[in-house]
PDB file of C-alpha atoms in Angstrom:
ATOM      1  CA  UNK R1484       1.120 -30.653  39.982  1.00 45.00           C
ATOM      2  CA  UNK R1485      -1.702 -27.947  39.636  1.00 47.00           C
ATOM      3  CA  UNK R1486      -4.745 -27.657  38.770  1.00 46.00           C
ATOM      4  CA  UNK R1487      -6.594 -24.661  37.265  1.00 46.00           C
ATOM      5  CA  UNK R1488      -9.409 -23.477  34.996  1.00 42.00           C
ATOM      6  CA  UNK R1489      -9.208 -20.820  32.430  1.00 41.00           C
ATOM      7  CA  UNK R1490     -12.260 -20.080  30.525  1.00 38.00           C
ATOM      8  CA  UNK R1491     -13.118 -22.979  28.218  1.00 43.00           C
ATOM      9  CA  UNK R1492      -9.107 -24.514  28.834  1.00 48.00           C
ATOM     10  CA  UNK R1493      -8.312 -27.162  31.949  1.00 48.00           C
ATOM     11  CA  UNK R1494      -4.954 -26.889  32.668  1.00 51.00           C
ATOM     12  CA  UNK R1495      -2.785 -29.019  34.669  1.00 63.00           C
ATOM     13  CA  UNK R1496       0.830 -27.482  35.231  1.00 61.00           C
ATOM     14  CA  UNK R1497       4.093 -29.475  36.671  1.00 64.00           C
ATOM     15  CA  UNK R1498       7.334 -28.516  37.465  1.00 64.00           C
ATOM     16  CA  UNK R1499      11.033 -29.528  37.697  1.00 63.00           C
ATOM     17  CA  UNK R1500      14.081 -28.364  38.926  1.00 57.00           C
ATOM     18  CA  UNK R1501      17.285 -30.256  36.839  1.00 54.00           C
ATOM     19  CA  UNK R1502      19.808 -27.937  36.113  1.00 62.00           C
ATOM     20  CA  UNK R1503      17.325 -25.169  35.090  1.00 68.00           C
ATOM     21  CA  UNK R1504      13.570 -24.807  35.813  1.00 73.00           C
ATOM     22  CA  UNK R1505      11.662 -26.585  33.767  1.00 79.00           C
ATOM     23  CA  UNK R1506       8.001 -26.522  33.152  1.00 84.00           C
ATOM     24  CA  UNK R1507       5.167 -28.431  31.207  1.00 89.00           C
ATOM     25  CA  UNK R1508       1.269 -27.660  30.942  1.00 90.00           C
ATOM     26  CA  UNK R1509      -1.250 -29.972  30.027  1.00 92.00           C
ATOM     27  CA  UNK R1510      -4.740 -28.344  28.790  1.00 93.00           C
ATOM     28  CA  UNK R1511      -7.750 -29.018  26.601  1.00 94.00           C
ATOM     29  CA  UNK R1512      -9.372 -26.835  24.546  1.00 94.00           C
ATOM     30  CA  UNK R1513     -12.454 -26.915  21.920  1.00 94.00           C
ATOM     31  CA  UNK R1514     -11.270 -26.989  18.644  1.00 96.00           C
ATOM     32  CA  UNK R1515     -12.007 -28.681  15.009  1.00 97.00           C
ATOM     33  CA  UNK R1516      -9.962 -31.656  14.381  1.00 98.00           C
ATOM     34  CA  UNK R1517     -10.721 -32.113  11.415  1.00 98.00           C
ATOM     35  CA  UNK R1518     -10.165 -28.927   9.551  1.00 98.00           C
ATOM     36  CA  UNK R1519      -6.624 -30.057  10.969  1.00 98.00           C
ATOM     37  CA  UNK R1520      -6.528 -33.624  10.049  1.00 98.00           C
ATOM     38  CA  UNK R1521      -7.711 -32.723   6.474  1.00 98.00           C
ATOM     39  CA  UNK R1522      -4.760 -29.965   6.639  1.00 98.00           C
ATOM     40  CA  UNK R1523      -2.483 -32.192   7.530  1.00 98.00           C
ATOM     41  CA  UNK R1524      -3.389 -34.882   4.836  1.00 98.00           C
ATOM     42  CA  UNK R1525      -3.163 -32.373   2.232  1.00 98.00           C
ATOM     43  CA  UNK R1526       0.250 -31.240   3.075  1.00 98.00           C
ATOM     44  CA  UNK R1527       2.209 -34.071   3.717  1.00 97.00           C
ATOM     45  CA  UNK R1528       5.814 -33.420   2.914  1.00 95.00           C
ATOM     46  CA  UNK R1529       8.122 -36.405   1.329  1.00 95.00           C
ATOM     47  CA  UNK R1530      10.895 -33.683   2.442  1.00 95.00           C
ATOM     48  CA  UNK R1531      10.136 -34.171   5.711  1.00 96.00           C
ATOM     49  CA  UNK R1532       8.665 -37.455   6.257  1.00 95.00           C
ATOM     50  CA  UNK R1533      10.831 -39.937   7.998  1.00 95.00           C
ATOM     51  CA  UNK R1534      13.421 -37.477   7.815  1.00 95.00           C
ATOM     52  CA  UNK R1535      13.325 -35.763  11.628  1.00 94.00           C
ATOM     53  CA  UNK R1536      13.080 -37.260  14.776  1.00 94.00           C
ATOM     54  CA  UNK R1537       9.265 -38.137  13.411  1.00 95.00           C
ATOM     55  CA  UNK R1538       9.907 -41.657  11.905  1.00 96.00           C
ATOM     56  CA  UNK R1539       6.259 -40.866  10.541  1.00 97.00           C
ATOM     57  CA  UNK R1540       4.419 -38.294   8.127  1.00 98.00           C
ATOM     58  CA  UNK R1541       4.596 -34.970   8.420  1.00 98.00           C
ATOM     59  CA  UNK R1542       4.153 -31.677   6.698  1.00 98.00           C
ATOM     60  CA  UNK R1543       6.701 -28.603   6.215  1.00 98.00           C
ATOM     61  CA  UNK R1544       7.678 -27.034   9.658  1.00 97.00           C
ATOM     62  CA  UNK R1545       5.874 -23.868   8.694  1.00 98.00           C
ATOM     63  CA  UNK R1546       2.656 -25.487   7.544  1.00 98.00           C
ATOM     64  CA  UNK R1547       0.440 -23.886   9.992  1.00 98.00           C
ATOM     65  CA  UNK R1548       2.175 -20.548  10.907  1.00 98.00           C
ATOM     66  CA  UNK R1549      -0.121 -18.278   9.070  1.00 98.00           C
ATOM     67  CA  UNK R1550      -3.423 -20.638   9.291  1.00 98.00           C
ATOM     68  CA  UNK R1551      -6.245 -18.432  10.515  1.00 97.00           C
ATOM     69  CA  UNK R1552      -7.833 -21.826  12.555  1.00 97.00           C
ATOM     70  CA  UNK R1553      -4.370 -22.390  14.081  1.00 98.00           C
ATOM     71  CA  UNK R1554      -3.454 -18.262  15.143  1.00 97.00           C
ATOM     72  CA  UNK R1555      -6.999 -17.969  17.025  1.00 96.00           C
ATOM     73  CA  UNK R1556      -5.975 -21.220  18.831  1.00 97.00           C
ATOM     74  CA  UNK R1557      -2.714 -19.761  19.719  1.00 96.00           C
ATOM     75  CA  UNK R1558      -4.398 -16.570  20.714  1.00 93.00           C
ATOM     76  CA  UNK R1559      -6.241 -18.108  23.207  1.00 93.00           C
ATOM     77  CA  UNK R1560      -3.426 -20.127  25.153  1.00 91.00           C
ATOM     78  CA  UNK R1561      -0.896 -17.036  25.163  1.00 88.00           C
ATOM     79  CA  UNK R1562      -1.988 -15.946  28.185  1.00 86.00           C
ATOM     80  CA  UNK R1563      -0.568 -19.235  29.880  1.00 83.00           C
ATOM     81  CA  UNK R1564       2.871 -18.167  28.526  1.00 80.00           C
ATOM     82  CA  UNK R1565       2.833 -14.875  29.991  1.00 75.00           C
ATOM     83  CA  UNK R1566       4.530 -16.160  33.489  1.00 70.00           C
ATOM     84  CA  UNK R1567       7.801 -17.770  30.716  1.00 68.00           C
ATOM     85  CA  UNK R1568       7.642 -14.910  28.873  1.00 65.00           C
ATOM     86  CA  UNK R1569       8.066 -12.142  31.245  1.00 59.00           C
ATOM     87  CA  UNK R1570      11.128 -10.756  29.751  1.00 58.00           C
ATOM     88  CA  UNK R1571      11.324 -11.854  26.411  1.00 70.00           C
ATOM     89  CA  UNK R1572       8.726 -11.525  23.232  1.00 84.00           C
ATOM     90  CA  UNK R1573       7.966 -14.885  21.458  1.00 88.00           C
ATOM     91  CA  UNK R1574       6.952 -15.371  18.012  1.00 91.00           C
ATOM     92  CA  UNK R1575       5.576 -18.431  16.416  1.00 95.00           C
ATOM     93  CA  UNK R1576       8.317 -19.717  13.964  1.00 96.00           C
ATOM     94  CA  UNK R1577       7.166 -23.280  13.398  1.00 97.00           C
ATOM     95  CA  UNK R1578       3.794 -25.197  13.354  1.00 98.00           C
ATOM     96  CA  UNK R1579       3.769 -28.371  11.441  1.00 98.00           C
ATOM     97  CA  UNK R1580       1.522 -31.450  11.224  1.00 98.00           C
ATOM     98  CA  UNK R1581       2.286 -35.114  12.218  1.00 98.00           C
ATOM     99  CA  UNK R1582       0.878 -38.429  11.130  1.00 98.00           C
ATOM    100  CA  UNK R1583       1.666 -41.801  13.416  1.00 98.00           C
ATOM    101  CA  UNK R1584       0.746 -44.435  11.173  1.00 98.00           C
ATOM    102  CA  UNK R1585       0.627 -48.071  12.549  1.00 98.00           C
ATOM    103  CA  UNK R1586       4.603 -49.105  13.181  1.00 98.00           C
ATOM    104  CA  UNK R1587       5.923 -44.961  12.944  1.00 98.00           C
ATOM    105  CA  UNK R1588       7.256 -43.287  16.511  1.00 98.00           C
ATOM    106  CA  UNK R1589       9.334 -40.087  17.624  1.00 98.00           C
ATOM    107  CA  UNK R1590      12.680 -40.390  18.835  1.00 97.00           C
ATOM    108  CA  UNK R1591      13.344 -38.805  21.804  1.00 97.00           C
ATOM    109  CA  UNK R1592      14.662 -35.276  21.565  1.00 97.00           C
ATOM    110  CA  UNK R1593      14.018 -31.489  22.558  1.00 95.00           C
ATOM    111  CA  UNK R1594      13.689 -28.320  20.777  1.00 95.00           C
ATOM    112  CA  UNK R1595      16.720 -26.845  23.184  1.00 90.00           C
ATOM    113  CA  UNK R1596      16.673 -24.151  20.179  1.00 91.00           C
ATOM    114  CA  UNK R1597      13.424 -23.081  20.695  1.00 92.00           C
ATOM    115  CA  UNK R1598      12.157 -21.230  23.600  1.00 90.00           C
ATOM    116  CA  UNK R1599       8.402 -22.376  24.141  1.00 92.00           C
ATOM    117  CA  UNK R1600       6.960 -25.801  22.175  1.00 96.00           C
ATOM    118  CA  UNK R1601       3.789 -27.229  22.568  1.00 97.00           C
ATOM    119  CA  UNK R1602       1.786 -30.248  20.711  1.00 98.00           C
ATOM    120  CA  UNK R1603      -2.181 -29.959  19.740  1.00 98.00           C
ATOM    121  CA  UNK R1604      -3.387 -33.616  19.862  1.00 98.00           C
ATOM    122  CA  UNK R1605      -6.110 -34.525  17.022  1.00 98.00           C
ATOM    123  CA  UNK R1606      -6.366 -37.543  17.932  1.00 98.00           C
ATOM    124  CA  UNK R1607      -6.539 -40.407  20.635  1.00 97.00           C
ATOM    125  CA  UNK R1608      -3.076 -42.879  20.008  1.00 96.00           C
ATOM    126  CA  UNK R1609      -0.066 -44.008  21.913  1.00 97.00           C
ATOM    127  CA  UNK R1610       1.015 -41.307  24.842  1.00 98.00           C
ATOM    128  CA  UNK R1611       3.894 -39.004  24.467  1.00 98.00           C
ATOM    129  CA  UNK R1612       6.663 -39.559  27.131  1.00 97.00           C
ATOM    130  CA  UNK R1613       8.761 -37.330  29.393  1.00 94.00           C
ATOM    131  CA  UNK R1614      11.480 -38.914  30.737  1.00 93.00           C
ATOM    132  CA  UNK R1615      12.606 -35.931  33.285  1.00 88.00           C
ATOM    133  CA  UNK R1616       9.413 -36.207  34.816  1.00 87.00           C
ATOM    134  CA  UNK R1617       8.823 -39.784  34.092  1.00 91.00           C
ATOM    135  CA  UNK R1618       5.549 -39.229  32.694  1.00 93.00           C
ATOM    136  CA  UNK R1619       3.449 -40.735  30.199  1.00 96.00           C
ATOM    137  CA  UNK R1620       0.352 -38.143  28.595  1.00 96.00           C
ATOM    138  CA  UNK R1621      -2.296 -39.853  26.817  1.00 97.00           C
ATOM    139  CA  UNK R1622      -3.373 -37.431  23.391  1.00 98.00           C
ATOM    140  CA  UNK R1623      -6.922 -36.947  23.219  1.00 97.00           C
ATOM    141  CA  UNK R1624      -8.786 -34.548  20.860  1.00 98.00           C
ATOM    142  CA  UNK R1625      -8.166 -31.052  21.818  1.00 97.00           C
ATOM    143  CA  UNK R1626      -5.551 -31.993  24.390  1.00 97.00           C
ATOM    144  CA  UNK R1627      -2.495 -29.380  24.441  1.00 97.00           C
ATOM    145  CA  UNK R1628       0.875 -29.528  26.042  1.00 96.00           C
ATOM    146  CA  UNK R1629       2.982 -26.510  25.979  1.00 94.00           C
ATOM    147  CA  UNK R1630       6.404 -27.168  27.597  1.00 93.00           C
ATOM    148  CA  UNK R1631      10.210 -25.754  28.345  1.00 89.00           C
ATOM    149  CA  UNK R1632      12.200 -25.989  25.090  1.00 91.00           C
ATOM    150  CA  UNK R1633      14.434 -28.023  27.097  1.00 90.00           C
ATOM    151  CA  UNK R1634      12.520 -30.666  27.882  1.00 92.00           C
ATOM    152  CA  UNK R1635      13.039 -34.131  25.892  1.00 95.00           C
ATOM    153  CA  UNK R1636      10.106 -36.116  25.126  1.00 97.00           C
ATOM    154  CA  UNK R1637       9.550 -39.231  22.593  1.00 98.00           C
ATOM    155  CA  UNK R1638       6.256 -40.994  21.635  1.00 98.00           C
ATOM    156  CA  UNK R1639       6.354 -44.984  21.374  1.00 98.00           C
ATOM    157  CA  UNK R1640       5.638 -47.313  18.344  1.00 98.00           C
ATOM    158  CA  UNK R1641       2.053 -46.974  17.151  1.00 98.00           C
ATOM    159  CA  UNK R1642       0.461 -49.874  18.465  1.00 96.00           C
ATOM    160  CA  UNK R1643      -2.596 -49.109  17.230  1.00 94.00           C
ATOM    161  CA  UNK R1644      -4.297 -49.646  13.741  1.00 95.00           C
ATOM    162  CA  UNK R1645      -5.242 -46.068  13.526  1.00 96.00           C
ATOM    163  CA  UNK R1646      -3.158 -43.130  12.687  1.00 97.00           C
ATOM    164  CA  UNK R1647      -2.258 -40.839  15.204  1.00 98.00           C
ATOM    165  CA  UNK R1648      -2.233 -37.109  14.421  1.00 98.00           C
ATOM    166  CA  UNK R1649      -1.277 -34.495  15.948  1.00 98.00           C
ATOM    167  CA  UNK R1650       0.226 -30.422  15.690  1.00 98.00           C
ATOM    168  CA  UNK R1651       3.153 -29.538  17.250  1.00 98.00           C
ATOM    169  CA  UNK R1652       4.419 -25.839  17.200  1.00 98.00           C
ATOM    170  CA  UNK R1653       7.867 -23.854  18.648  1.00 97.00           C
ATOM    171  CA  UNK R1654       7.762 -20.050  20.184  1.00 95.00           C
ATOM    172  CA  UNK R1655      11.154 -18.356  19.452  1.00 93.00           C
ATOM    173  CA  UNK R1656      12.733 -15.598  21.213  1.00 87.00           C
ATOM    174  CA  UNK R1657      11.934 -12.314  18.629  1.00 77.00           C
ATOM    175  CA  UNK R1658      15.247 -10.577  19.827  1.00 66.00           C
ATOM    176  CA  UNK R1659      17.336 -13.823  18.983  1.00 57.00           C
ATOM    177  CA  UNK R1660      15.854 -14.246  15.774  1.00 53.00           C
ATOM    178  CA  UNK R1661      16.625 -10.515  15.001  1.00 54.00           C
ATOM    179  CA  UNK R1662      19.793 -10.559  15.697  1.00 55.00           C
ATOM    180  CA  UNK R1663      21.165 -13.446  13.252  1.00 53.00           C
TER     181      UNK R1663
END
């Protein structure tokens, strides 16, 4: 693990070699939770609620692709993709909104189609697990993970009597997306 700081954002990175190289950041940034939270609430999606590998809320996967808030957030932390994005150009396809309440978890999974995800934490709650580096991270407000699409990660029962919200959001590779 690594530390380093980057303007206003604390990272920490780790890495893994399994089959392929894998990679996760952990950073914290200054940001207004919530403008989020409120988004979030607004948009909840029956479509989409305890229909993914969220057995929680959520909104649609595109709810916060074009949000102004959201894009200068991303702006910032794009710089810390530049080493994983070398050869490739990523867009941001997906950015949607989660709500843990008391009882709801995520399954474990990945976003293998995906190159680049990350998760925005709004909220303090139950930590979000990575079982290829056999880590637990605890979410706190303004807390960010961006991580290898390849890496699977699930988040426990909410123990707690609070909801736990959060943003997660998927980079895709432009050309790949061009081409179907």
């Amino acid at each position: 693990m690594k530390n380093k700081k980057s303007n206003h954002i604390m990272l920490k990175h780790y890495t893994k070699d399994v089959m392929i190289p894998t990679w996760l950041y952990e950073g914290q940034s200054e940001i207004d939770c919530n403008y989020y939270i409120n988004k979030i609430k607004e948009n909840i999606s029956d479509k989409h609620s305890y229909a993914t590998n969220v057995s929680g809320k959520m909104t649609s996967w595109d709810c916060f692709v074009n949000d102004e808030k959201f894009l200068e957030f991303i702006k910032s932390i794009m710089p810390l993709l530049s080493h994983h994005t070398r050869s490739i150009q990523v867009i941001l396809k997906e950015a949607w909104g989660n709500m843990l309440n008391p009882g709801d978890h995520v399954r474990n999974h990945d976003h293998r189609n995906a190159e680049i995800c990350g998760v925005l934490y709004l909220t303090e709650g139950e930590p979000i697990y990575f079982p290829q580096y056999n880590i637990n991270i605890k979410p706190t407000p303004g807390k960010f993970l961006l991580f290898h699409s390849m890496i699977s990660h699930s988040v426990p029962t909410n123990q707690s009597l609070q909801e736990r919200y959060s943003l997660a959001f998927n980079f895709y590779n432009q050309f790949e997306l061009d081409s179907n």
